[in-house]
């Protein structure tokens, strides 16, 4: 009997509002330490928070994109715990009355949609950043000093919690990729894992196939890339299956995934106790979004990535549409198709060339449709495609040499000059074909049509 993986995710994304969640300090990544602060976010006595309206509206927008219900009455709570990066001694978050609940997010796949339940999406403020000096990997263990940078403290943060509906590390990775693309396209967050503006924790357990209910889970924290999340989950699954099969107990625990060593290490938690003594934030009124506001925000939603994958997937197949959309190249693809490049060549063109921002895609479509360009002129055209006044014409004139009458004497000469390689090829070393093609390309200054060249040389060698 085989084991089934059960994964639920908790995702945090920084909202890129101009100002912080409860004060008017600017938000920003990379500013000198402690420059983006004020008495409110430093928790001086007597200061009062005021909720950021844009952050509330963006969270509603995200909730709608995730298929959530937007509640008529949401409440900010104080989540109490002590840590140096939390000057108030509590974080303002949402508890039992979050803004968005009961969503469903469909992840397109070759075998139909993977439906992932969304428990909630709520709004809170981020803590400041603690920097541990001289510890291993920036962690507190072995550190000699710790410094706090309050710039991040008070940055608006949405937290999204999924149902335990994901059944493999690959499903978790795909869900996250699509969620990230959705957040980015809503224009509410840069959602960059390497900058910490998107963070993900995973709750992982295993159970026997067909088993009802869930077994004890582990929480994996601090995984900062899609690849690490998948590998961290796989490591947890392997370890839990081994424990169960040895008849041992899986104890509920929080782990950090060490990508370098591919191991899980117990997380030294700043909140050992689970009791945060939540209570309603007395300095903030409840959030009561009017129906008209929710309708307006719903009307402002763009076509979402999942819908676009389905639509383009009808032409190309779902996995190619997935590759286009999750790398943000679908708008280039659609512009080329609009300019009469057929779907498949348009896909290959945008996936194979690094097309610059602001490229003239209408002109570039003429390049994409030309089948007889040299590699060099194709690259040069793409590189110049964002220049003002870019025209495909001069590049289209640089056609590759496909004329066999011109190429044949050249090939004869190369074969005659390399009798050893010719004999080796004829003796079975067919990999040497590339050597002859390379020689011919060199002699023509890269202008030969590689397809014609390949055919001609193979013909001569096999003659
Ligand atoms: Zn402030």
Tab-separated table of C-alpha atoms and ligand atoms in Angstrom:
chain	number	residue	atom	x	y	z
A	1	UNK	CA	0.000	0.000	0.000
A	2	UNK	CA	1.486	3.310	-1.010
A	3	UNK	CA	1.761	6.602	0.865
A	4	UNK	CA	-0.079	9.759	-0.083
A	5	UNK	CA	1.373	13.223	0.519
A	6	UNK	CA	-0.819	15.935	2.057
A	7	UNK	CA	0.293	19.569	1.783
A	8	UNK	CA	-1.257	22.854	2.809
A	9	UNK	CA	0.511	26.164	2.236
A	10	UNK	CA	0.671	29.495	4.044
A	11	UNK	CA	1.872	32.295	1.834
A	12	UNK	CA	2.831	35.825	2.813
A	13	UNK	CA	3.163	38.610	0.232
A	14	UNK	CA	4.259	42.210	0.831
A	15	UNK	CA	1.832	44.665	-0.694
A	16	UNK	CA	3.657	47.351	-2.692
A	17	UNK	CA	1.582	50.234	-1.357
A	18	UNK	CA	3.405	53.559	-1.223
A	19	UNK	CA	3.049	53.735	2.565
A	20	UNK	CA	2.969	51.276	5.462
A	21	UNK	CA	-0.119	49.532	6.843
A	22	UNK	CA	-0.894	51.776	9.802
A	23	UNK	CA	1.283	54.898	9.362
A	24	UNK	CA	2.463	57.170	6.562
A	25	UNK	CA	6.061	55.960	6.391
A	26	UNK	CA	7.229	54.965	2.931
A	27	UNK	CA	7.681	51.251	2.251
A	28	UNK	CA	10.840	50.192	0.480
A	29	UNK	CA	13.452	47.549	-0.031
A	30	UNK	CA	17.128	48.434	0.323
A	31	UNK	CA	16.866	51.838	2.082
A	32	UNK	CA	19.535	52.543	4.744
A	33	UNK	CA	18.549	50.889	8.068
A	34	UNK	CA	15.962	52.614	10.261
A	35	UNK	CA	15.310	55.524	7.892
A	36	UNK	CA	11.686	54.584	7.089
A	37	UNK	CA	10.266	54.919	10.588
A	38	UNK	CA	8.005	57.167	12.682
A	39	UNK	CA	6.508	57.171	16.195
A	40	UNK	CA	3.597	54.963	15.058
A	41	UNK	CA	5.625	52.086	13.603
A	42	UNK	CA	8.202	52.410	16.393
A	43	UNK	CA	5.324	52.084	18.913
A	44	UNK	CA	5.895	55.257	20.858
A	45	UNK	CA	3.288	55.727	23.616
A	46	UNK	CA	0.166	57.640	22.645
A	47	UNK	CA	0.359	56.993	18.901
A	48	UNK	CA	-2.598	55.535	17.014
A	49	UNK	CA	-2.761	53.343	13.882
A	50	UNK	CA	-4.840	54.274	10.824
A	51	UNK	CA	-5.534	51.475	8.317
A	52	UNK	CA	-4.203	51.905	4.770
A	53	UNK	CA	-7.222	52.027	2.445
A	54	UNK	CA	-5.265	50.880	-0.616
A	55	UNK	CA	-4.005	47.822	1.263
A	56	UNK	CA	-7.585	46.907	2.202
A	57	UNK	CA	-8.787	47.311	-1.402
A	58	UNK	CA	-5.883	45.267	-2.810
A	59	UNK	CA	-6.551	42.460	-0.338
A	60	UNK	CA	-10.199	42.405	-1.453
A	61	UNK	CA	-9.030	42.281	-5.078
A	62	UNK	CA	-6.750	39.350	-4.307
A	63	UNK	CA	-9.567	37.627	-2.417
A	64	UNK	CA	-11.833	37.989	-5.459
A	65	UNK	CA	-9.108	36.600	-7.744
A	66	UNK	CA	-8.877	33.586	-5.399
A	67	UNK	CA	-12.627	33.031	-5.603
A	68	UNK	CA	-13.143	34.050	-1.958
A	69	UNK	CA	-16.193	35.544	-0.283
A	70	UNK	CA	-15.506	39.066	0.949
A	71	UNK	CA	-17.004	39.328	4.426
A	72	UNK	CA	-19.210	42.319	5.317
A	73	UNK	CA	-17.456	42.713	8.672
A	74	UNK	CA	-13.758	42.008	9.301
A	75	UNK	CA	-11.790	42.780	12.450
A	76	UNK	CA	-8.137	43.529	13.212
A	77	UNK	CA	-6.784	41.674	16.230
A	78	UNK	CA	-3.668	42.029	18.332
A	79	UNK	CA	-1.459	38.946	18.200
A	80	UNK	CA	0.640	39.183	21.334
A	81	UNK	CA	4.194	37.939	21.546
A	82	UNK	CA	7.532	39.370	22.565
A	83	UNK	CA	10.440	39.729	20.184
A	84	UNK	CA	12.910	42.578	19.600
A	85	UNK	CA	11.640	43.106	16.031
A	86	UNK	CA	8.142	43.826	17.328
A	87	UNK	CA	8.286	47.088	19.280
A	88	UNK	CA	4.596	47.133	20.256
A	89	UNK	CA	4.802	43.668	21.808
A	90	UNK	CA	2.033	42.565	19.436
A	91	UNK	CA	1.400	42.350	15.726
A	92	UNK	CA	-1.826	43.750	14.279
A	93	UNK	CA	-3.306	40.896	12.283
A	94	UNK	CA	-6.675	39.298	11.593
A	95	UNK	CA	-7.893	36.310	13.546
A	96	UNK	CA	-11.376	34.802	13.501
A	97	UNK	CA	-12.930	37.458	11.256
A	98	UNK	CA	-10.568	37.752	8.250
A	99	UNK	CA	-11.423	39.832	5.193
A	100	UNK	CA	-11.581	36.998	2.615
A	101	UNK	CA	-12.786	33.410	3.202
A	102	UNK	CA	-13.801	30.180	1.423
A	103	UNK	CA	-12.022	30.540	-1.906
A	104	UNK	CA	-11.243	28.079	-4.697
A	105	UNK	CA	-8.254	28.525	-6.962
A	106	UNK	CA	-8.023	26.392	-10.101
A	107	UNK	CA	-4.563	25.411	-11.354
A	108	UNK	CA	-4.764	24.280	-15.009
A	109	UNK	CA	-3.015	21.024	-15.896
A	110	UNK	CA	-2.895	18.521	-18.762
A	111	UNK	CA	-5.473	16.332	-17.006
A	112	UNK	CA	-7.847	19.160	-16.127
A	113	UNK	CA	-7.835	21.700	-13.316
A	114	UNK	CA	-6.371	21.073	-9.888
A	115	UNK	CA	-8.808	22.745	-7.476
A	116	UNK	CA	-7.201	24.155	-4.324
A	117	UNK	CA	-9.397	25.386	-1.493
A	118	UNK	CA	-8.470	28.723	0.061
A	119	UNK	CA	-9.284	28.863	3.769
A	120	UNK	CA	-8.676	32.593	4.092
A	121	UNK	CA	-6.742	35.627	2.937
A	122	UNK	CA	-6.175	38.331	5.507
A	123	UNK	CA	-4.272	41.536	6.082
A	124	UNK	CA	-1.611	42.215	8.697
A	125	UNK	CA	1.590	44.149	9.280
A	126	UNK	CA	5.073	42.695	8.909
A	127	UNK	CA	7.572	42.674	11.774
A	128	UNK	CA	10.899	44.495	11.544
A	129	UNK	CA	14.007	42.639	10.421
A	130	UNK	CA	16.498	41.177	12.891
A	131	UNK	CA	20.021	40.738	11.577
A	132	UNK	CA	22.181	38.246	13.462
A	133	UNK	CA	25.897	38.858	13.046
A	134	UNK	CA	28.541	36.158	12.789
A	135	UNK	CA	26.030	33.320	13.205
A	136	UNK	CA	25.814	30.422	10.796
A	137	UNK	CA	23.826	31.465	7.715
A	138	UNK	CA	22.572	34.650	9.378
A	139	UNK	CA	20.736	32.645	12.045
A	140	UNK	CA	20.719	33.371	15.744
A	141	UNK	CA	22.673	30.210	16.609
A	142	UNK	CA	26.302	31.199	17.244
A	143	UNK	CA	25.671	34.901	16.588
A	144	UNK	CA	27.638	37.406	18.644
A	145	UNK	CA	25.339	40.389	18.129
A	146	UNK	CA	21.864	41.071	16.781
A	147	UNK	CA	20.689	44.303	15.164
A	148	UNK	CA	17.161	45.382	14.290
A	149	UNK	CA	16.197	47.306	11.141
A	150	UNK	CA	12.726	48.809	11.617
A	151	UNK	CA	12.235	49.807	7.958
A	152	UNK	CA	10.219	46.655	7.259
A	153	UNK	CA	8.170	46.955	10.471
A	154	UNK	CA	4.569	47.838	9.566
A	155	UNK	CA	4.769	46.871	5.873
A	156	UNK	CA	1.347	45.589	4.707
A	157	UNK	CA	1.319	41.832	4.339
A	158	UNK	CA	-1.381	39.518	3.021
A	159	UNK	CA	-1.467	35.991	4.345
A	160	UNK	CA	-3.113	33.292	2.237
A	161	UNK	CA	-3.903	29.910	3.787
A	162	UNK	CA	-4.852	26.921	1.616
A	163	UNK	CA	-6.755	23.784	2.478
A	164	UNK	CA	-4.544	20.657	2.637
A	165	UNK	CA	-5.506	19.911	-0.980
A	166	UNK	CA	-2.057	19.528	-2.572
A	167	UNK	CA	-0.828	15.972	-3.098
A	168	UNK	CA	2.788	16.343	-4.263
A	169	UNK	CA	5.692	18.783	-4.183
A	170	UNK	CA	5.093	19.345	-7.890
A	171	UNK	CA	1.475	20.371	-7.277
A	172	UNK	CA	2.651	22.727	-4.520
A	173	UNK	CA	5.213	24.294	-6.868
A	174	UNK	CA	2.663	24.756	-9.657
A	175	UNK	CA	0.105	26.264	-7.284
A	176	UNK	CA	2.690	28.725	-5.993
A	177	UNK	CA	3.909	29.678	-9.470
A	178	UNK	CA	0.382	30.455	-10.593
A	179	UNK	CA	-0.491	32.272	-7.362
A	180	UNK	CA	2.659	34.373	-7.718
A	181	UNK	CA	1.862	35.258	-11.325
A	182	UNK	CA	-1.690	36.191	-10.295
A	183	UNK	CA	-0.447	38.472	-7.489
A	184	UNK	CA	2.073	40.129	-9.812
A	185	UNK	CA	-0.513	40.732	-12.543
A	186	UNK	CA	-2.957	42.236	-10.066
A	187	UNK	CA	-0.241	44.844	-9.541
A	188	UNK	CA	-0.377	44.550	-5.756
A	189	UNK	CA	3.038	43.026	-4.997
A	190	UNK	CA	6.376	42.277	-6.648
A	191	UNK	CA	6.162	38.864	-4.954
A	192	UNK	CA	9.889	38.126	-5.286
A	193	UNK	CA	11.055	35.252	-3.121
A	194	UNK	CA	14.713	36.258	-3.225
A	195	UNK	CA	13.821	39.689	-1.806
A	196	UNK	CA	11.487	38.218	0.794
A	197	UNK	CA	8.398	39.945	-0.630
A	198	UNK	CA	6.896	36.470	-1.127
A	199	UNK	CA	7.365	33.855	1.587
A	200	UNK	CA	5.912	30.400	1.904
A	201	UNK	CA	5.538	27.887	4.717
A	202	UNK	CA	4.325	24.353	4.063
A	203	UNK	CA	2.398	21.975	6.317
A	204	UNK	CA	3.333	18.458	5.289
A	205	UNK	CA	2.042	15.060	6.381
A	206	UNK	CA	1.593	11.629	4.793
A	207	UNK	CA	-1.117	9.003	5.053
A	208	UNK	CA	-1.915	5.628	3.519
A	209	UNK	CA	-3.805	5.854	0.235
A	210	UNK	CA	-7.523	5.748	0.952
A	211	UNK	CA	-7.077	6.672	4.623
A	212	UNK	CA	-9.590	9.124	6.111
A	213	UNK	CA	-8.396	12.108	8.132
A	214	UNK	CA	-4.876	13.429	8.464
A	215	UNK	CA	-1.813	12.303	10.394
A	216	UNK	CA	0.553	14.539	12.378
A	217	UNK	CA	2.181	17.200	10.226
A	218	UNK	CA	5.407	19.133	10.139
A	219	UNK	CA	5.612	22.810	9.381
A	220	UNK	CA	8.452	23.798	7.027
A	221	UNK	CA	9.610	27.401	7.219
A	222	UNK	CA	12.020	29.759	5.509
A	223	UNK	CA	12.138	28.200	2.067
A	224	UNK	CA	13.091	30.963	-0.309
A	225	UNK	CA	12.709	29.562	-3.805
A	226	UNK	CA	10.199	27.386	-5.668
A	227	UNK	CA	12.851	24.707	-6.089
A	228	UNK	CA	13.731	24.670	-2.376
A	229	UNK	CA	10.066	24.376	-1.406
A	230	UNK	CA	9.654	21.302	-3.595
A	231	UNK	CA	12.879	19.755	-2.260
A	232	UNK	CA	11.991	20.593	1.358
A	233	UNK	CA	8.605	18.909	0.977
A	234	UNK	CA	10.211	15.838	-0.598
A	235	UNK	CA	12.710	15.615	2.284
A	236	UNK	CA	9.876	15.824	4.850
A	237	UNK	CA	7.843	13.163	3.033
A	238	UNK	CA	10.825	10.766	2.894
A	239	UNK	CA	11.546	11.256	6.604
A	240	UNK	CA	7.911	10.814	7.684
A	241	UNK	CA	7.392	7.690	5.574
A	242	UNK	CA	10.553	6.198	7.095
A	243	UNK	CA	9.282	6.950	10.626
A	244	UNK	CA	5.834	5.465	9.962
A	245	UNK	CA	7.281	2.363	8.322
A	246	UNK	CA	9.638	1.852	11.266
A	247	UNK	CA	6.601	1.989	13.545
A	248	UNK	CA	7.783	5.207	15.146
A	249	UNK	CA	5.800	8.305	15.956
A	250	UNK	CA	5.841	11.519	13.910
A	251	UNK	CA	5.921	14.370	16.414
A	252	UNK	CA	4.488	17.734	15.457
A	253	UNK	CA	7.456	20.017	14.805
A	254	UNK	CA	8.599	23.066	12.875
A	255	UNK	CA	11.630	22.728	10.616
A	256	UNK	CA	13.878	24.896	8.502
A	257	UNK	CA	14.984	23.360	5.226
A	258	UNK	CA	18.737	23.637	4.601
A	259	UNK	CA	18.984	23.540	0.819
A	260	UNK	CA	22.784	23.134	0.757
A	261	UNK	CA	22.763	20.027	2.924
A	262	UNK	CA	19.274	18.877	1.766
A	263	UNK	CA	18.298	18.374	5.404
A	264	UNK	CA	15.610	19.577	7.807
A	265	UNK	CA	16.717	21.213	11.044
A	266	UNK	CA	14.356	21.963	13.945
A	267	UNK	CA	13.294	25.616	13.831
A	268	UNK	CA	14.208	27.704	16.861
A	269	UNK	CA	10.913	29.413	17.296
A	270	UNK	CA	10.402	32.891	18.656
A	271	UNK	CA	6.929	31.882	19.716
A	272	UNK	CA	7.227	28.635	21.648
A	273	UNK	CA	3.732	28.916	23.052
A	274	UNK	CA	0.730	28.776	20.790
A	275	UNK	CA	-1.206	31.208	22.947
A	276	UNK	CA	-1.019	34.643	21.375
A	277	UNK	CA	-3.886	35.958	23.515
A	278	UNK	CA	-5.594	37.462	20.507
A	279	UNK	CA	-8.029	40.244	21.242
A	280	UNK	CA	-9.695	42.851	18.998
A	281	UNK	CA	-7.471	45.872	18.306
A	282	UNK	CA	-9.273	48.624	20.244
A	283	UNK	CA	-7.618	51.434	18.245
A	284	UNK	CA	-9.057	50.377	14.857
A	285	UNK	CA	-12.641	50.219	13.636
A	286	UNK	CA	-13.823	47.007	11.924
A	287	UNK	CA	-13.411	46.860	8.147
A	288	UNK	CA	-16.870	46.816	6.532
A	289	UNK	CA	-16.481	46.895	2.758
A	290	UNK	CA	-19.636	48.044	1.003
A	291	UNK	CA	-21.128	45.925	-1.744
A	292	UNK	CA	-20.560	48.732	-4.249
A	293	UNK	CA	-16.840	48.753	-3.475
A	294	UNK	CA	-16.576	44.969	-3.860
A	295	UNK	CA	-18.435	45.160	-7.187
A	296	UNK	CA	-16.184	47.923	-8.450
A	297	UNK	CA	-13.055	45.955	-7.491
A	298	UNK	CA	-14.463	42.831	-9.140
A	299	UNK	CA	-14.994	44.860	-12.302
A	300	UNK	CA	-11.371	45.992	-12.225
A	301	UNK	CA	-9.954	42.449	-12.263
A	302	UNK	CA	-7.899	41.748	-15.413
A	303	UNK	CA	-8.093	38.427	-17.252
A	304	UNK	CA	-6.357	36.169	-14.738
A	305	UNK	CA	-3.398	33.902	-15.616
A	306	UNK	CA	-5.405	30.690	-15.118
A	307	UNK	CA	-8.024	31.840	-17.638
A	308	UNK	CA	-5.296	32.834	-20.074
A	309	UNK	CA	-3.587	29.446	-19.744
A	310	UNK	CA	-6.917	27.785	-20.603
A	311	UNK	CA	-7.481	30.087	-23.571
A	312	UNK	CA	-3.980	29.874	-25.090
A	313	UNK	CA	-3.864	26.202	-24.102
A	314	UNK	CA	-6.619	25.513	-26.651
A	315	UNK	CA	-4.168	26.497	-29.388
A	316	UNK	CA	-0.878	25.246	-27.962
A	317	UNK	CA	-1.586	22.638	-25.299
A	318	UNK	CA	-1.763	23.422	-21.605
A	319	UNK	CA	1.899	22.905	-20.671
A	320	UNK	CA	3.187	25.281	-23.365
A	321	UNK	CA	0.564	27.880	-22.392
A	322	UNK	CA	1.658	27.377	-18.779
A	323	UNK	CA	5.302	28.048	-19.720
A	324	UNK	CA	4.306	31.225	-21.567
A	325	UNK	CA	2.072	32.658	-18.862
A	326	UNK	CA	4.168	31.845	-15.796
A	327	UNK	CA	7.220	33.436	-17.405
A	328	UNK	CA	5.179	36.491	-18.394
A	329	UNK	CA	5.840	36.005	-22.144
A	330	UNK	CA	2.231	35.505	-23.203
A	331	UNK	CA	1.699	39.148	-24.151
A	332	UNK	CA	4.629	38.931	-26.603
A	333	UNK	CA	3.233	35.677	-27.923
A	334	UNK	CA	-0.215	37.202	-28.423
A	335	UNK	CA	1.229	40.243	-30.191
A	336	UNK	CA	3.082	37.986	-32.660
A	337	UNK	CA	-0.029	35.878	-33.304
A	338	UNK	CA	-1.985	39.088	-33.848
A	339	UNK	CA	0.643	40.052	-36.454
A	340	UNK	CA	0.015	36.788	-38.349
A	341	UNK	CA	2.766	34.557	-36.984
A	342	UNK	CA	1.253	31.055	-36.556
A	343	UNK	CA	0.925	29.838	-32.960
A	344	UNK	CA	3.698	27.238	-32.865
A	345	UNK	CA	6.432	29.398	-34.467
A	346	UNK	CA	5.323	32.350	-32.322
A	347	UNK	CA	5.687	30.178	-29.198
A	348	UNK	CA	9.153	28.968	-30.227
A	349	UNK	CA	10.233	32.499	-31.063
A	350	UNK	CA	9.303	34.078	-27.720
A	351	UNK	CA	10.570	31.124	-25.668
A	352	UNK	CA	13.926	30.973	-27.512
A	353	UNK	CA	14.875	34.658	-27.859
A	354	UNK	CA	15.419	37.098	-25.024
A	355	UNK	CA	13.071	39.782	-26.423
A	356	UNK	CA	13.777	43.175	-24.846
A	357	UNK	CA	11.150	45.226	-23.032
A	358	UNK	CA	9.372	47.639	-25.382
A	359	UNK	CA	10.257	45.655	-28.517
A	360	UNK	CA	8.366	46.551	-31.698
A	361	UNK	CA	6.559	43.234	-31.931
A	362	UNK	CA	4.791	44.058	-35.205
A	363	UNK	CA	8.150	44.442	-36.983
A	364	UNK	CA	9.618	41.536	-35.057
A	365	UNK	CA	6.790	39.351	-36.368
A	366	UNK	CA	8.288	39.720	-39.864
A	367	UNK	CA	11.582	38.375	-38.484
A	368	UNK	CA	9.762	35.523	-36.732
A	369	UNK	CA	8.082	34.593	-40.006
A	370	UNK	CA	11.309	34.565	-42.027
A	371	UNK	CA	12.764	31.054	-42.221
A	372	UNK	CA	15.976	31.824	-44.102
A	373	UNK	CA	17.793	34.249	-41.781
A	374	UNK	CA	21.227	33.589	-40.365
A	375	UNK	CA	21.415	33.079	-36.629
A	376	UNK	CA	23.540	36.226	-36.392
A	377	UNK	CA	21.038	38.485	-38.157
A	378	UNK	CA	18.142	37.031	-36.172
A	379	UNK	CA	19.960	37.770	-32.897
A	380	UNK	CA	20.888	41.252	-34.099
A	381	UNK	CA	17.293	42.004	-35.090
A	382	UNK	CA	15.935	40.895	-31.703
A	383	UNK	CA	18.570	42.945	-29.877
A	384	UNK	CA	17.680	46.058	-31.898
A	385	UNK	CA	13.912	45.552	-31.726
A	386	UNK	CA	13.341	48.056	-28.919
A	387	UNK	CA	15.344	50.821	-30.643
A	388	UNK	CA	13.318	53.808	-31.822
A	389	UNK	CA	12.403	53.438	-35.517
A	390	UNK	CA	13.350	49.755	-35.573
A	391	UNK	CA	12.647	48.177	-38.969
A	392	UNK	CA	12.968	44.508	-39.918
A	393	UNK	CA	14.004	45.359	-43.500
A	394	UNK	CA	17.817	45.535	-43.216
A	395	UNK	CA	17.861	42.294	-41.221
A	396	UNK	CA	15.596	40.487	-43.691
A	397	UNK	CA	18.118	41.228	-46.455
A	398	UNK	CA	20.833	39.248	-44.646
A	399	UNK	CA	19.612	35.906	-45.827
A	400	UNK	CA	21.429	32.716	-45.097
A	401	UNK	CA	23.255	30.995	-47.944
A	402	UNK	CA	21.060	28.082	-48.972
A	403	UNK	CA	22.325	27.780	-52.515
A	404	UNK	CA	23.775	24.270	-52.933
A	405	UNK	CA	25.870	25.356	-55.925
A	406	UNK	CA	27.648	27.802	-53.654
A	407	UNK	CA	27.998	25.434	-50.675
A	408	UNK	CA	29.022	22.211	-52.456
A	409	UNK	CA	32.552	23.216	-53.550
A	410	UNK	CA	33.218	24.504	-50.050
A	411	UNK	CA	32.162	21.194	-48.507
A	412	UNK	CA	34.302	19.211	-50.980
A	413	UNK	CA	37.276	21.303	-49.946
A	414	UNK	CA	36.697	20.726	-46.216
A	415	UNK	CA	36.309	16.957	-46.650
A	416	UNK	CA	39.480	16.789	-48.741
A	417	UNK	CA	41.410	18.704	-46.071
A	418	UNK	CA	40.327	16.362	-43.270
A	419	UNK	CA	40.718	12.772	-44.532
A	420	UNK	CA	41.238	11.356	-41.012
A	421	UNK	CA	37.893	12.697	-39.749
A	422	UNK	CA	36.140	11.552	-42.908
A	423	UNK	CA	37.416	8.003	-42.405
A	424	UNK	CA	36.425	8.076	-38.728
A	425	UNK	CA	32.913	9.272	-39.596
A	426	UNK	CA	32.506	6.551	-42.186
A	427	UNK	CA	33.793	4.060	-39.591
A	428	UNK	CA	30.825	4.905	-37.362
A	429	UNK	CA	31.759	8.111	-35.489
A	430	UNK	CA	28.684	9.985	-36.651
A	431	UNK	CA	29.108	12.655	-33.991
A	432	UNK	CA	31.824	14.105	-36.233
A	433	UNK	CA	29.107	15.586	-38.444
A	434	UNK	CA	29.081	18.604	-36.109
A	435	UNK	CA	32.801	19.107	-36.713
A	436	UNK	CA	32.292	19.415	-40.488
A	437	UNK	CA	29.268	21.703	-40.067
A	438	UNK	CA	31.313	23.881	-37.737
A	439	UNK	CA	34.155	24.129	-40.273
A	440	UNK	CA	31.749	25.117	-43.049
A	441	UNK	CA	30.019	27.700	-40.842
A	442	UNK	CA	33.396	29.208	-40.007
A	443	UNK	CA	34.333	29.499	-43.678
A	444	UNK	CA	31.046	31.215	-44.555
A	445	UNK	CA	31.260	33.578	-41.599
A	446	UNK	CA	28.140	31.987	-40.079
A	447	UNK	CA	26.034	32.811	-43.111
A	448	UNK	CA	25.207	29.294	-44.274
A	449	UNK	CA	21.716	27.929	-43.712
A	450	UNK	CA	22.413	25.280	-41.036
A	451	UNK	CA	19.653	22.938	-42.215
A	452	UNK	CA	20.836	22.876	-45.823
A	453	UNK	CA	24.437	22.570	-44.690
A	454	UNK	CA	23.671	19.559	-42.480
A	455	UNK	CA	21.856	17.774	-45.281
A	456	UNK	CA	24.581	18.442	-47.863
A	457	UNK	CA	27.445	17.323	-45.640
A	458	UNK	CA	25.650	14.155	-44.554
A	459	UNK	CA	24.909	13.375	-48.203
A	460	UNK	CA	28.568	13.774	-49.200
A	461	UNK	CA	29.870	11.722	-46.258
A	462	UNK	CA	27.446	8.895	-46.931
A	463	UNK	CA	28.140	8.915	-50.647
B	1	LIG	ZN1	5.847	54.748	10.461
